[in-house]
């Protein structure tokens, strides 16, 4: 079973030979490029002008490292995710958490004291990318998601709320009443928690219980200092505050998207920070875009595809969300087929959010072998009979 804390996961990577630690002084503007070049996950232990901080990046930028996070063989990730997510474990509220060893409120709140990296050449500013964002609606309850934050001032960031999501819905409801939406952002949590946060679950699903299911034990949460929310007790850093009731009015971007394309400037809400808490000797987690985002997306998309097939009474054998489709836009599945079920499987998989292209094969094809897949496409496909096109379905805004 995988370890459950952020630092435990770093230890797991280290034990597997998948972690590099560097003590050479590094400018935080160079961290993204250096992390991209390193074959292993990397911890930068000597950040120029930020002596109290370390930065970790590229932690799950390969499927092998994602398998380490899941505690299983990388070929079993989707099935492990599906099995464990079906057994939610409710979170446990604790009185104290390491995430609050240092508490900064009022005039002490200053994002410039944190080594926020410039991630891509054309980005609109430094970004906080690896977030575990918590909000609550009076009617619909708690929600957790992953939303990037662009630095604006020492106490404010933009937040990307363009795509349909539960937090966007919560914010719209608060905005319609002229009220701010209190939120809390955790940075530096175990990848299992981020997988739970990014899962496309129904609005009444408790993602914290889903995280507990993936862990096999309760996620420990501690109450925030300034907002009525709880956050992961073991996180590296917490940002507490509120989304201002100004609507989608502040420019955010450009940003090097997980689609491997630089996105345009968009209009988004503003997050005003009331309090920053963090561990002693904290580690800032820079989720490497696009690769880490893509690999974290893949098991979520794959598990949703497995569920869609089972609901359609189609028996899946294997499934893959390839990195070329950024873990979102493409699904490849092999099935144990009965007559007519190939088309049923295609229709079911295309119902999964964001999925745009689908390939379905018989169960004798190894969908992880590109030559095997190419052979199946070459000799088992008649385009006029076997290609299915659905028009007018919902897309994702960063698909050009």
mmCIF file of C-alpha atoms in Angstrom:
data_model
loop_
_atom_site.group_PDB
_atom_site.id
_atom_site.type_symbol
_atom_site.label_atom_id
_atom_site.label_comp_id
_atom_site.label_asym_id
_atom_site.label_seq_id
_atom_site.Cartn_x
_atom_site.Cartn_y
_atom_site.Cartn_z
ATOM 1 C CA UNK A 1 0.000 0.000 0.000
ATOM 2 C CA UNK A 2 1.286 3.484 -0.866
ATOM 3 C CA UNK A 3 2.287 5.962 1.826
ATOM 4 C CA UNK A 4 -0.235 8.753 2.347
ATOM 5 C CA UNK A 5 1.535 12.059 3.051
ATOM 6 C CA UNK A 6 3.225 14.387 0.582
ATOM 7 C CA UNK A 7 6.622 13.830 2.194
ATOM 8 C CA UNK A 8 5.938 10.094 2.422
ATOM 9 C CA UNK A 9 5.411 10.109 -1.336
ATOM 10 C CA UNK A 10 8.731 11.896 -1.821
ATOM 11 C CA UNK A 11 10.342 9.123 0.237
ATOM 12 C CA UNK A 12 8.628 6.502 -1.946
ATOM 13 C CA UNK A 13 10.019 8.156 -5.082
ATOM 14 C CA UNK A 14 13.472 8.320 -3.510
ATOM 15 C CA UNK A 15 13.371 4.625 -2.601
ATOM 16 C CA UNK A 16 12.421 3.773 -6.189
ATOM 17 C CA UNK A 17 15.310 5.816 -7.618
ATOM 18 C CA UNK A 18 12.857 8.331 -9.074
ATOM 19 C CA UNK A 19 13.874 11.440 -7.074
ATOM 20 C CA UNK A 20 16.780 13.833 -7.548
ATOM 21 C CA UNK A 21 17.819 16.338 -4.858
ATOM 22 C CA UNK A 22 19.935 19.296 -5.877
ATOM 23 C CA UNK A 23 21.656 21.749 -3.535
ATOM 24 C CA UNK A 24 23.038 24.032 -6.239
ATOM 25 C CA UNK A 25 21.580 27.579 -5.946
ATOM 26 C CA UNK A 26 18.680 27.987 -8.395
ATOM 27 C CA UNK A 27 16.654 31.018 -9.466
ATOM 28 C CA UNK A 28 12.929 30.236 -9.121
ATOM 29 C CA UNK A 29 12.488 31.465 -12.718
ATOM 30 C CA UNK A 30 14.594 28.490 -13.855
ATOM 31 C CA UNK A 31 12.888 25.774 -11.846
ATOM 32 C CA UNK A 32 10.325 24.825 -14.485
ATOM 33 C CA UNK A 33 12.906 24.398 -17.249
ATOM 34 C CA UNK A 34 15.302 22.454 -15.010
ATOM 35 C CA UNK A 35 12.503 20.204 -13.770
ATOM 36 C CA UNK A 36 11.484 19.515 -17.347
ATOM 37 C CA UNK A 37 15.029 18.468 -18.282
ATOM 38 C CA UNK A 38 15.627 16.147 -15.312
ATOM 39 C CA UNK A 39 14.783 12.462 -15.909
ATOM 40 C CA UNK A 40 13.653 12.113 -12.285
ATOM 41 C CA UNK A 41 11.315 14.034 -10.028
ATOM 42 C CA UNK A 42 13.333 16.862 -8.482
ATOM 43 C CA UNK A 43 13.631 18.748 -5.192
ATOM 44 C CA UNK A 44 15.479 22.059 -5.368
ATOM 45 C CA UNK A 45 16.866 22.601 -1.874
ATOM 46 C CA UNK A 46 18.612 25.939 -2.405
ATOM 47 C CA UNK A 47 16.363 28.615 -3.927
ATOM 48 C CA UNK A 48 17.995 32.010 -4.407
ATOM 49 C CA UNK A 49 16.400 34.677 -2.177
ATOM 50 C CA UNK A 50 14.111 32.091 -0.514
ATOM 51 C CA UNK A 51 16.278 30.400 2.132
ATOM 52 C CA UNK A 52 13.318 28.993 4.084
ATOM 53 C CA UNK A 53 11.742 27.139 1.147
ATOM 54 C CA UNK A 54 12.389 24.124 -1.032
ATOM 55 C CA UNK A 55 10.606 23.387 -4.328
ATOM 56 C CA UNK A 56 9.531 19.956 -5.607
ATOM 57 C CA UNK A 57 8.435 19.356 -9.200
ATOM 58 C CA UNK A 58 7.796 16.677 -11.852
ATOM 59 C CA UNK A 59 6.637 14.250 -9.152
ATOM 60 C CA UNK A 60 4.134 12.381 -11.353
ATOM 61 C CA UNK A 61 5.315 13.302 -14.832
ATOM 62 C CA UNK A 62 5.553 9.638 -15.863
ATOM 63 C CA UNK A 63 3.065 6.803 -15.522
ATOM 64 C CA UNK A 64 5.638 4.845 -13.517
ATOM 65 C CA UNK A 65 5.681 7.553 -10.824
ATOM 66 C CA UNK A 66 1.906 7.654 -10.857
ATOM 67 C CA UNK A 67 1.922 3.893 -10.218
ATOM 68 C CA UNK A 68 4.206 4.518 -7.221
ATOM 69 C CA UNK A 69 1.676 7.042 -5.920
ATOM 70 C CA UNK A 70 -1.170 4.546 -6.381
ATOM 71 C CA UNK A 71 0.857 1.707 -4.857
ATOM 72 C CA UNK A 72 0.272 -0.581 -7.840
ATOM 73 C CA UNK A 73 1.684 -1.633 -11.205
ATOM 74 C CA UNK A 74 1.287 1.157 -13.730
ATOM 75 C CA UNK A 75 -0.886 -1.070 -15.972
ATOM 76 C CA UNK A 76 -3.377 -1.480 -13.102
ATOM 77 C CA UNK A 77 -3.844 2.205 -12.287
ATOM 78 C CA UNK A 78 -7.299 2.663 -13.844
ATOM 79 C CA UNK A 79 -8.681 -0.527 -12.292
ATOM 80 C CA UNK A 80 -7.203 0.317 -8.872
ATOM 81 C CA UNK A 81 -8.715 3.787 -9.069
ATOM 82 C CA UNK A 82 -12.120 2.376 -10.031
ATOM 83 C CA UNK A 83 -12.055 -0.247 -7.257
ATOM 84 C CA UNK A 84 -10.870 2.043 -4.458
ATOM 85 C CA UNK A 85 -13.058 5.003 -5.394
ATOM 86 C CA UNK A 86 -16.079 2.749 -4.986
ATOM 87 C CA UNK A 87 -15.231 2.380 -1.265
ATOM 88 C CA UNK A 88 -15.207 5.956 0.123
ATOM 89 C CA UNK A 89 -13.874 6.633 3.619
ATOM 90 C CA UNK A 90 -15.130 9.749 5.414
ATOM 91 C CA UNK A 91 -12.485 12.302 6.490
ATOM 92 C CA UNK A 92 -11.369 12.691 10.093
ATOM 93 C CA UNK A 93 -11.279 16.140 11.732
ATOM 94 C CA UNK A 94 -8.216 16.589 13.962
ATOM 95 C CA UNK A 95 -7.316 19.440 16.336
ATOM 96 C CA UNK A 96 -3.811 20.148 15.038
ATOM 97 C CA UNK A 97 -2.078 19.830 11.694
ATOM 98 C CA UNK A 98 1.468 20.286 10.458
ATOM 99 C CA UNK A 99 0.088 22.612 7.783
ATOM 100 C CA UNK A 100 -0.433 25.228 10.535
ATOM 101 C CA UNK A 101 2.988 25.156 12.168
ATOM 102 C CA UNK A 102 3.490 28.719 10.842
ATOM 103 C CA UNK A 103 0.503 31.113 10.688
ATOM 104 C CA UNK A 104 0.615 34.435 8.808
ATOM 105 C CA UNK A 105 -2.382 36.784 8.955
ATOM 106 C CA UNK A 106 -3.119 40.408 8.154
ATOM 107 C CA UNK A 107 -0.090 42.427 7.030
ATOM 108 C CA UNK A 108 2.074 39.285 7.225
ATOM 109 C CA UNK A 109 0.245 37.781 4.231
ATOM 110 C CA UNK A 110 2.686 38.165 1.346
ATOM 111 C CA UNK A 111 2.863 35.827 -1.643
ATOM 112 C CA UNK A 112 6.209 37.332 -2.651
ATOM 113 C CA UNK A 113 7.821 35.468 0.270
ATOM 114 C CA UNK A 114 6.983 32.166 -1.490
ATOM 115 C CA UNK A 115 9.125 31.003 -4.460
ATOM 116 C CA UNK A 116 6.365 31.164 -7.058
ATOM 117 C CA UNK A 117 7.887 30.028 -10.369
ATOM 118 C CA UNK A 118 7.554 31.362 -13.886
ATOM 119 C CA UNK A 119 6.451 28.164 -15.577
ATOM 120 C CA UNK A 120 6.386 28.977 -19.305
ATOM 121 C CA UNK A 121 7.932 31.596 -21.553
ATOM 122 C CA UNK A 122 4.713 33.437 -22.411
ATOM 123 C CA UNK A 123 2.834 33.082 -19.098
ATOM 124 C CA UNK A 124 1.100 36.169 -17.741
ATOM 125 C CA UNK A 125 2.913 35.830 -14.407
ATOM 126 C CA UNK A 126 4.038 33.327 -11.772
ATOM 127 C CA UNK A 127 1.522 30.548 -11.108
ATOM 128 C CA UNK A 128 0.488 28.185 -8.328
ATOM 129 C CA UNK A 129 -0.389 25.066 -10.297
ATOM 130 C CA UNK A 130 -0.710 22.073 -7.947
ATOM 131 C CA UNK A 131 -3.755 23.032 -5.880
ATOM 132 C CA UNK A 132 -6.314 21.182 -3.776
ATOM 133 C CA UNK A 133 -9.096 23.773 -3.629
ATOM 134 C CA UNK A 134 -11.933 23.512 -1.094
ATOM 135 C CA UNK A 135 -15.253 25.365 -1.126
ATOM 136 C CA UNK A 136 -18.717 24.914 0.359
ATOM 137 C CA UNK A 137 -22.231 25.777 -0.827
ATOM 138 C CA UNK A 138 -25.101 26.120 1.697
ATOM 139 C CA UNK A 139 -27.293 23.769 -0.342
ATOM 140 C CA UNK A 140 -24.892 21.438 -2.151
ATOM 141 C CA UNK A 141 -22.214 21.100 0.506
ATOM 142 C CA UNK A 142 -18.459 20.604 0.231
ATOM 143 C CA UNK A 143 -16.510 20.523 -3.011
ATOM 144 C CA UNK A 144 -12.857 19.925 -3.834
ATOM 145 C CA UNK A 145 -11.172 20.627 -7.168
ATOM 146 C CA UNK A 146 -7.901 21.692 -8.805
ATOM 147 C CA UNK A 147 -7.649 25.291 -10.091
ATOM 148 C CA UNK A 148 -4.552 27.233 -11.039
ATOM 149 C CA UNK A 149 -3.798 30.608 -9.476
ATOM 150 C CA UNK A 150 -1.931 33.461 -11.219
ATOM 151 C CA UNK A 151 -0.062 35.947 -9.020
ATOM 152 C CA UNK A 152 -1.500 39.490 -9.129
ATOM 153 C CA UNK A 153 -0.455 41.231 -5.899
ATOM 154 C CA UNK A 154 1.070 40.078 -2.585
ATOM 155 C CA UNK A 155 -2.456 39.239 -1.359
ATOM 156 C CA UNK A 156 -4.365 38.418 -4.551
ATOM 157 C CA UNK A 157 -4.308 35.922 -7.382
ATOM 158 C CA UNK A 158 -6.489 35.151 -10.343
ATOM 159 C CA UNK A 159 -8.235 31.758 -10.380
ATOM 160 C CA UNK A 160 -9.141 29.822 -13.519
ATOM 161 C CA UNK A 161 -12.905 29.248 -13.350
ATOM 162 C CA UNK A 162 -13.738 29.164 -17.067
ATOM 163 C CA UNK A 163 -14.487 25.444 -17.505
ATOM 164 C CA UNK A 164 -17.721 24.004 -16.078
ATOM 165 C CA UNK A 165 -17.070 22.816 -12.515
ATOM 166 C CA UNK A 166 -18.756 22.625 -9.123
ATOM 167 C CA UNK A 167 -16.675 25.506 -7.733
ATOM 168 C CA UNK A 168 -17.618 27.662 -10.716
ATOM 169 C CA UNK A 169 -21.275 26.812 -9.975
ATOM 170 C CA UNK A 170 -20.800 27.638 -6.278
ATOM 171 C CA UNK A 171 -19.129 30.935 -7.136
ATOM 172 C CA UNK A 172 -21.886 31.861 -9.591
ATOM 173 C CA UNK A 173 -24.498 31.251 -6.880
ATOM 174 C CA UNK A 174 -22.589 33.438 -4.407
ATOM 175 C CA UNK A 175 -21.964 36.126 -7.046
ATOM 176 C CA UNK A 176 -25.676 36.248 -7.933
ATOM 177 C CA UNK A 177 -26.307 37.161 -4.272
ATOM 178 C CA UNK A 178 -23.496 39.748 -4.212
ATOM 179 C CA UNK A 179 -21.501 37.625 -1.763
ATOM 180 C CA UNK A 180 -17.879 36.418 -1.760
ATOM 181 C CA UNK A 181 -17.197 32.681 -1.798
ATOM 182 C CA UNK A 182 -14.854 31.536 1.014
ATOM 183 C CA UNK A 183 -12.290 29.011 -0.219
ATOM 184 C CA UNK A 184 -9.099 27.362 1.011
ATOM 185 C CA UNK A 185 -6.235 26.200 -1.208
ATOM 186 C CA UNK A 186 -3.891 23.419 -0.088
ATOM 187 C CA UNK A 187 -0.537 23.012 -1.843
ATOM 188 C CA UNK A 188 1.638 19.964 -1.319
ATOM 189 C CA UNK A 189 -0.749 17.043 -0.802
ATOM 190 C CA UNK A 190 -0.394 13.390 -1.818
ATOM 191 C CA UNK A 191 -1.188 12.683 -5.503
ATOM 192 C CA UNK A 192 -4.040 10.409 -4.359
ATOM 193 C CA UNK A 193 -5.767 13.481 -2.918
ATOM 194 C CA UNK A 194 -5.262 15.406 -6.158
ATOM 195 C CA UNK A 195 -6.714 12.504 -8.134
ATOM 196 C CA UNK A 196 -9.799 12.613 -5.923
ATOM 197 C CA UNK A 197 -10.068 16.373 -6.358
ATOM 198 C CA UNK A 198 -9.877 16.139 -10.154
ATOM 199 C CA UNK A 199 -12.399 13.289 -10.470
ATOM 200 C CA UNK A 200 -15.494 14.205 -12.483
ATOM 201 C CA UNK A 201 -17.926 13.230 -9.741
ATOM 202 C CA UNK A 202 -21.597 14.184 -9.314
ATOM 203 C CA UNK A 203 -22.099 17.414 -7.375
ATOM 204 C CA UNK A 204 -23.233 15.570 -4.227
ATOM 205 C CA UNK A 205 -20.059 13.428 -4.108
ATOM 206 C CA UNK A 206 -17.699 14.061 -1.193
ATOM 207 C CA UNK A 207 -14.235 14.174 -2.783
ATOM 208 C CA UNK A 208 -12.659 14.003 0.681
ATOM 209 C CA UNK A 209 -14.307 10.609 1.213
ATOM 210 C CA UNK A 210 -13.130 9.620 -2.258
ATOM 211 C CA UNK A 211 -9.578 10.549 -1.235
ATOM 212 C CA UNK A 212 -10.043 8.385 1.841
ATOM 213 C CA UNK A 213 -11.125 5.504 -0.369
ATOM 214 C CA UNK A 214 -8.024 5.850 -2.541
ATOM 215 C CA UNK A 215 -5.870 5.988 0.595
ATOM 216 C CA UNK A 216 -7.656 3.148 2.374
ATOM 217 C CA UNK A 217 -7.886 5.355 5.477
ATOM 218 C CA UNK A 218 -9.456 8.697 6.462
ATOM 219 C CA UNK A 219 -7.946 11.916 5.154
ATOM 220 C CA UNK A 220 -7.109 13.959 8.266
ATOM 221 C CA UNK A 221 -8.472 17.518 8.102
ATOM 222 C CA UNK A 222 -7.942 20.525 10.348
ATOM 223 C CA UNK A 223 -10.080 23.665 10.664
ATOM 224 C CA UNK A 224 -8.860 26.819 8.947
ATOM 225 C CA UNK A 225 -7.871 29.926 10.888
ATOM 226 C CA UNK A 226 -10.025 32.530 9.105
ATOM 227 C CA UNK A 227 -12.673 30.726 6.992
ATOM 228 C CA UNK A 228 -15.257 28.079 7.897
ATOM 229 C CA UNK A 229 -13.567 25.224 6.047
ATOM 230 C CA UNK A 230 -11.267 22.305 6.782
ATOM 231 C CA UNK A 231 -8.011 21.499 4.964
ATOM 232 C CA UNK A 232 -5.641 18.504 4.778
ATOM 233 C CA UNK A 233 -3.697 18.533 8.027
ATOM 234 C CA UNK A 234 -0.513 17.223 6.406
ATOM 235 C CA UNK A 235 -0.360 19.732 3.512
ATOM 236 C CA UNK A 236 2.727 21.837 2.974
ATOM 237 C CA UNK A 237 0.900 25.174 2.630
ATOM 238 C CA UNK A 238 -2.632 26.588 2.927
ATOM 239 C CA UNK A 239 -4.047 29.782 1.423
ATOM 240 C CA UNK A 240 -7.273 30.934 3.118
ATOM 241 C CA UNK A 241 -9.495 33.634 1.678
ATOM 242 C CA UNK A 242 -12.415 34.359 -0.604
ATOM 243 C CA UNK A 243 -13.348 34.800 -4.231
ATOM 244 C CA UNK A 244 -14.431 38.417 -4.578
ATOM 245 C CA UNK A 245 -17.992 39.042 -5.849
ATOM 246 C CA UNK A 246 -16.791 40.847 -8.975
ATOM 247 C CA UNK A 247 -17.499 38.109 -11.507
ATOM 248 C CA UNK A 248 -15.301 37.220 -14.451
ATOM 249 C CA UNK A 249 -13.641 40.638 -14.747
ATOM 250 C CA UNK A 250 -9.874 40.220 -14.138
ATOM 251 C CA UNK A 251 -7.451 39.222 -16.877
ATOM 252 C CA UNK A 252 -5.770 35.847 -16.291
ATOM 253 C CA UNK A 253 -3.164 34.290 -18.573
ATOM 254 C CA UNK A 254 -1.659 33.537 -20.999
ATOM 255 C CA UNK A 255 -0.701 30.122 -19.631
ATOM 256 C CA UNK A 256 1.026 27.025 -21.010
ATOM 257 C CA UNK A 257 -1.973 24.707 -20.851
ATOM 258 C CA UNK A 258 -2.015 20.965 -20.261
ATOM 259 C CA UNK A 259 -3.003 20.674 -23.931
ATOM 260 C CA UNK A 260 0.663 21.576 -24.642
ATOM 261 C CA UNK A 261 -0.569 24.816 -26.251
ATOM 262 C CA UNK A 262 -0.245 28.307 -24.788
ATOM 263 C CA UNK A 263 -3.742 29.502 -23.874
ATOM 264 C CA UNK A 264 -5.049 33.023 -24.373
ATOM 265 C CA UNK A 265 -5.784 35.696 -21.777
ATOM 266 C CA UNK A 266 -9.177 35.033 -20.168
ATOM 267 C CA UNK A 267 -11.409 36.904 -17.734
ATOM 268 C CA UNK A 268 -11.638 35.300 -14.313
ATOM 269 C CA UNK A 269 -12.497 36.049 -10.657
ATOM 270 C CA UNK A 270 -9.976 37.235 -8.048
ATOM 271 C CA UNK A 271 -8.927 35.266 -4.973
ATOM 272 C CA UNK A 272 -8.084 37.536 -2.003
ATOM 273 C CA UNK A 273 -5.985 35.835 0.674
ATOM 274 C CA UNK A 274 -6.641 36.436 4.371
ATOM 275 C CA UNK A 275 -4.198 33.950 5.851
ATOM 276 C CA UNK A 276 -1.236 31.787 4.831
ATOM 277 C CA UNK A 277 -0.239 28.793 6.927
ATOM 278 C CA UNK A 278 2.546 26.333 6.214
ATOM 279 C CA UNK A 279 4.822 23.723 7.687
ATOM 280 C CA UNK A 280 8.228 24.518 9.122
ATOM 281 C CA UNK A 281 10.917 24.071 6.451
ATOM 282 C CA UNK A 282 8.144 24.010 3.836
ATOM 283 C CA UNK A 283 8.242 22.484 0.358
ATOM 284 C CA UNK A 284 6.450 24.353 -2.423
ATOM 285 C CA UNK A 285 5.004 21.935 -4.980
ATOM 286 C CA UNK A 286 5.175 23.150 -8.567
ATOM 287 C CA UNK A 287 2.997 20.806 -10.602
ATOM 288 C CA UNK A 288 4.865 20.619 -13.907
ATOM 289 C CA UNK A 289 2.599 21.634 -16.767
ATOM 290 C CA UNK A 290 1.691 19.949 -18.997
ATOM 291 C CA UNK A 291 3.077 16.516 -18.129
ATOM 292 C CA UNK A 292 2.068 16.086 -14.501
ATOM 293 C CA UNK A 293 -1.397 17.435 -15.193
ATOM 294 C CA UNK A 294 -1.780 15.014 -18.107
ATOM 295 C CA UNK A 295 -0.706 11.967 -16.110
ATOM 296 C CA UNK A 296 -2.968 12.931 -13.198
ATOM 297 C CA UNK A 297 -5.844 13.305 -15.664
ATOM 298 C CA UNK A 298 -5.315 9.899 -17.280
ATOM 299 C CA UNK A 299 -6.510 7.563 -14.469
ATOM 300 C CA UNK A 300 -9.528 9.786 -13.806
ATOM 301 C CA UNK A 301 -10.514 9.641 -17.485
ATOM 302 C CA UNK A 302 -9.776 5.919 -17.664
ATOM 303 C CA UNK A 303 -11.848 5.113 -14.571
ATOM 304 C CA UNK A 304 -14.748 7.179 -15.942
ATOM 305 C CA UNK A 305 -14.438 5.226 -19.196
ATOM 306 C CA UNK A 306 -14.563 1.894 -17.341
ATOM 307 C CA UNK A 307 -17.706 3.008 -15.521
ATOM 308 C CA UNK A 308 -19.330 4.195 -18.760
ATOM 309 C CA UNK A 309 -18.665 0.818 -20.382
ATOM 310 C CA UNK A 310 -20.064 -1.122 -17.427
ATOM 311 C CA UNK A 311 -23.208 1.050 -17.335
ATOM 312 C CA UNK A 312 -23.631 0.265 -21.045
ATOM 313 C CA UNK A 313 -23.339 -3.479 -20.210
ATOM 314 C CA UNK A 314 -20.066 -3.747 -22.114
ATOM 315 C CA UNK A 315 -17.286 -5.798 -20.513
ATOM 316 C CA UNK A 316 -13.956 -3.896 -20.558
ATOM 317 C CA UNK A 317 -10.655 -5.746 -20.667
ATOM 318 C CA UNK A 318 -8.217 -2.820 -20.743
ATOM 319 C CA UNK A 319 -8.320 0.956 -21.158
ATOM 320 C CA UNK A 320 -5.809 3.734 -21.800
ATOM 321 C CA UNK A 321 -5.956 7.528 -21.945
ATOM 322 C CA UNK A 322 -2.798 8.197 -23.985
ATOM 323 C CA UNK A 323 -0.438 11.029 -23.151
ATOM 324 C CA UNK A 324 -0.790 12.258 -26.736
ATOM 325 C CA UNK A 325 -4.400 13.074 -25.900
ATOM 326 C CA UNK A 326 -3.220 14.809 -22.708
ATOM 327 C CA UNK A 327 -5.098 12.312 -20.555
ATOM 328 C CA UNK A 328 -8.390 13.997 -21.486
ATOM 329 C CA UNK A 329 -9.228 13.932 -25.189
ATOM 330 C CA UNK A 330 -8.589 10.320 -26.237
ATOM 331 C CA UNK A 331 -9.565 6.890 -24.908
ATOM 332 C CA UNK A 332 -8.494 3.499 -26.231
ATOM 333 C CA UNK A 333 -10.254 0.413 -24.886
ATOM 334 C CA UNK A 334 -10.336 -3.309 -25.550
ATOM 335 C CA UNK A 335 -13.553 -5.141 -24.769
ATOM 336 C CA UNK A 336 -14.885 -8.700 -24.608
ATOM 337 C CA UNK A 337 -17.329 -8.080 -27.437
ATOM 338 C CA UNK A 338 -20.751 -9.459 -28.213
ATOM 339 C CA UNK A 339 -22.390 -8.647 -31.594
ATOM 340 C CA UNK A 340 -22.949 -4.905 -32.028
ATOM 341 C CA UNK A 341 -21.162 -3.894 -28.832
ATOM 342 C CA UNK A 342 -18.252 -2.209 -30.552
ATOM 343 C CA UNK A 343 -20.470 0.726 -31.486
ATOM 344 C CA UNK A 344 -22.120 0.672 -28.057
ATOM 345 C CA UNK A 345 -18.684 0.935 -26.496
ATOM 346 C CA UNK A 346 -17.726 3.883 -28.717
ATOM 347 C CA UNK A 347 -20.919 5.737 -27.817
ATOM 348 C CA UNK A 348 -20.417 5.063 -24.095
ATOM 349 C CA UNK A 349 -16.806 6.260 -24.078
ATOM 350 C CA UNK A 350 -17.649 9.419 -26.014
ATOM 351 C CA UNK A 351 -20.079 10.336 -23.215
ATOM 352 C CA UNK A 352 -17.132 10.823 -20.821
ATOM 353 C CA UNK A 353 -16.420 14.528 -20.222
ATOM 354 C CA UNK A 354 -13.820 16.039 -22.593
ATOM 355 C CA UNK A 355 -13.252 12.769 -24.504
ATOM 356 C CA UNK A 356 -13.110 13.569 -28.215
ATOM 357 C CA UNK A 357 -11.565 10.533 -29.936
ATOM 358 C CA UNK A 358 -12.204 6.863 -29.111
ATOM 359 C CA UNK A 359 -10.746 3.608 -30.412
ATOM 360 C CA UNK A 360 -12.318 0.274 -29.411
ATOM 361 C CA UNK A 361 -10.680 -3.086 -30.145
ATOM 362 C CA UNK A 362 -11.332 -6.765 -29.456
ATOM 363 C CA UNK A 363 -9.705 -8.274 -26.391
ATOM 364 C CA UNK A 364 -6.885 -9.954 -28.360
ATOM 365 C CA UNK A 365 -5.265 -6.564 -29.081
ATOM 366 C CA UNK A 366 -2.668 -5.150 -26.684
ATOM 367 C CA UNK A 367 -3.730 -1.504 -26.627
ATOM 368 C CA UNK A 368 -0.418 -0.524 -24.985
ATOM 369 C CA UNK A 369 1.512 -1.770 -28.050
ATOM 370 C CA UNK A 370 1.321 0.836 -30.848
ATOM 371 C CA UNK A 371 2.183 -1.765 -33.506
ATOM 372 C CA UNK A 372 -0.615 -4.070 -32.332
ATOM 373 C CA UNK A 373 -3.023 -1.127 -32.345
ATOM 374 C CA UNK A 374 -1.934 0.002 -35.805
ATOM 375 C CA UNK A 375 -2.463 -3.532 -37.123
ATOM 376 C CA UNK A 376 -6.001 -3.607 -35.736
ATOM 377 C CA UNK A 377 -6.800 -0.232 -37.324
ATOM 378 C CA UNK A 378 -5.275 -1.300 -40.643
ATOM 379 C CA UNK A 379 -7.002 -4.666 -41.000
ATOM 380 C CA UNK A 380 -10.143 -4.530 -38.860
ATOM 381 C CA UNK A 381 -11.527 -1.132 -39.801
ATOM 382 C CA UNK A 382 -13.654 -0.220 -42.808
ATOM 383 C CA UNK A 383 -13.977 3.559 -42.449
ATOM 384 C CA UNK A 384 -17.410 3.827 -44.112
ATOM 385 C CA UNK A 385 -18.805 1.198 -41.744
ATOM 386 C CA UNK A 386 -16.750 1.406 -38.552
ATOM 387 C CA UNK A 387 -16.115 5.143 -38.046
ATOM 388 C CA UNK A 388 -18.752 6.921 -35.956
ATOM 389 C CA UNK A 389 -19.067 10.704 -35.779
ATOM 390 C CA UNK A 390 -21.238 12.607 -33.284
ATOM 391 C CA UNK A 391 -21.722 16.304 -33.973
ATOM 392 C CA UNK A 392 -22.373 19.174 -31.576
ATOM 393 C CA UNK A 393 -21.250 17.554 -28.312
ATOM 394 C CA UNK A 394 -19.765 19.621 -25.487
ATOM 395 C CA UNK A 395 -16.073 20.449 -25.910
ATOM 396 C CA UNK A 396 -13.382 22.004 -23.718
ATOM 397 C CA UNK A 397 -12.501 25.655 -24.283
ATOM 398 C CA UNK A 398 -8.740 25.145 -24.645
ATOM 399 C CA UNK A 399 -9.192 22.845 -27.636
ATOM 400 C CA UNK A 400 -8.515 25.185 -30.589
#
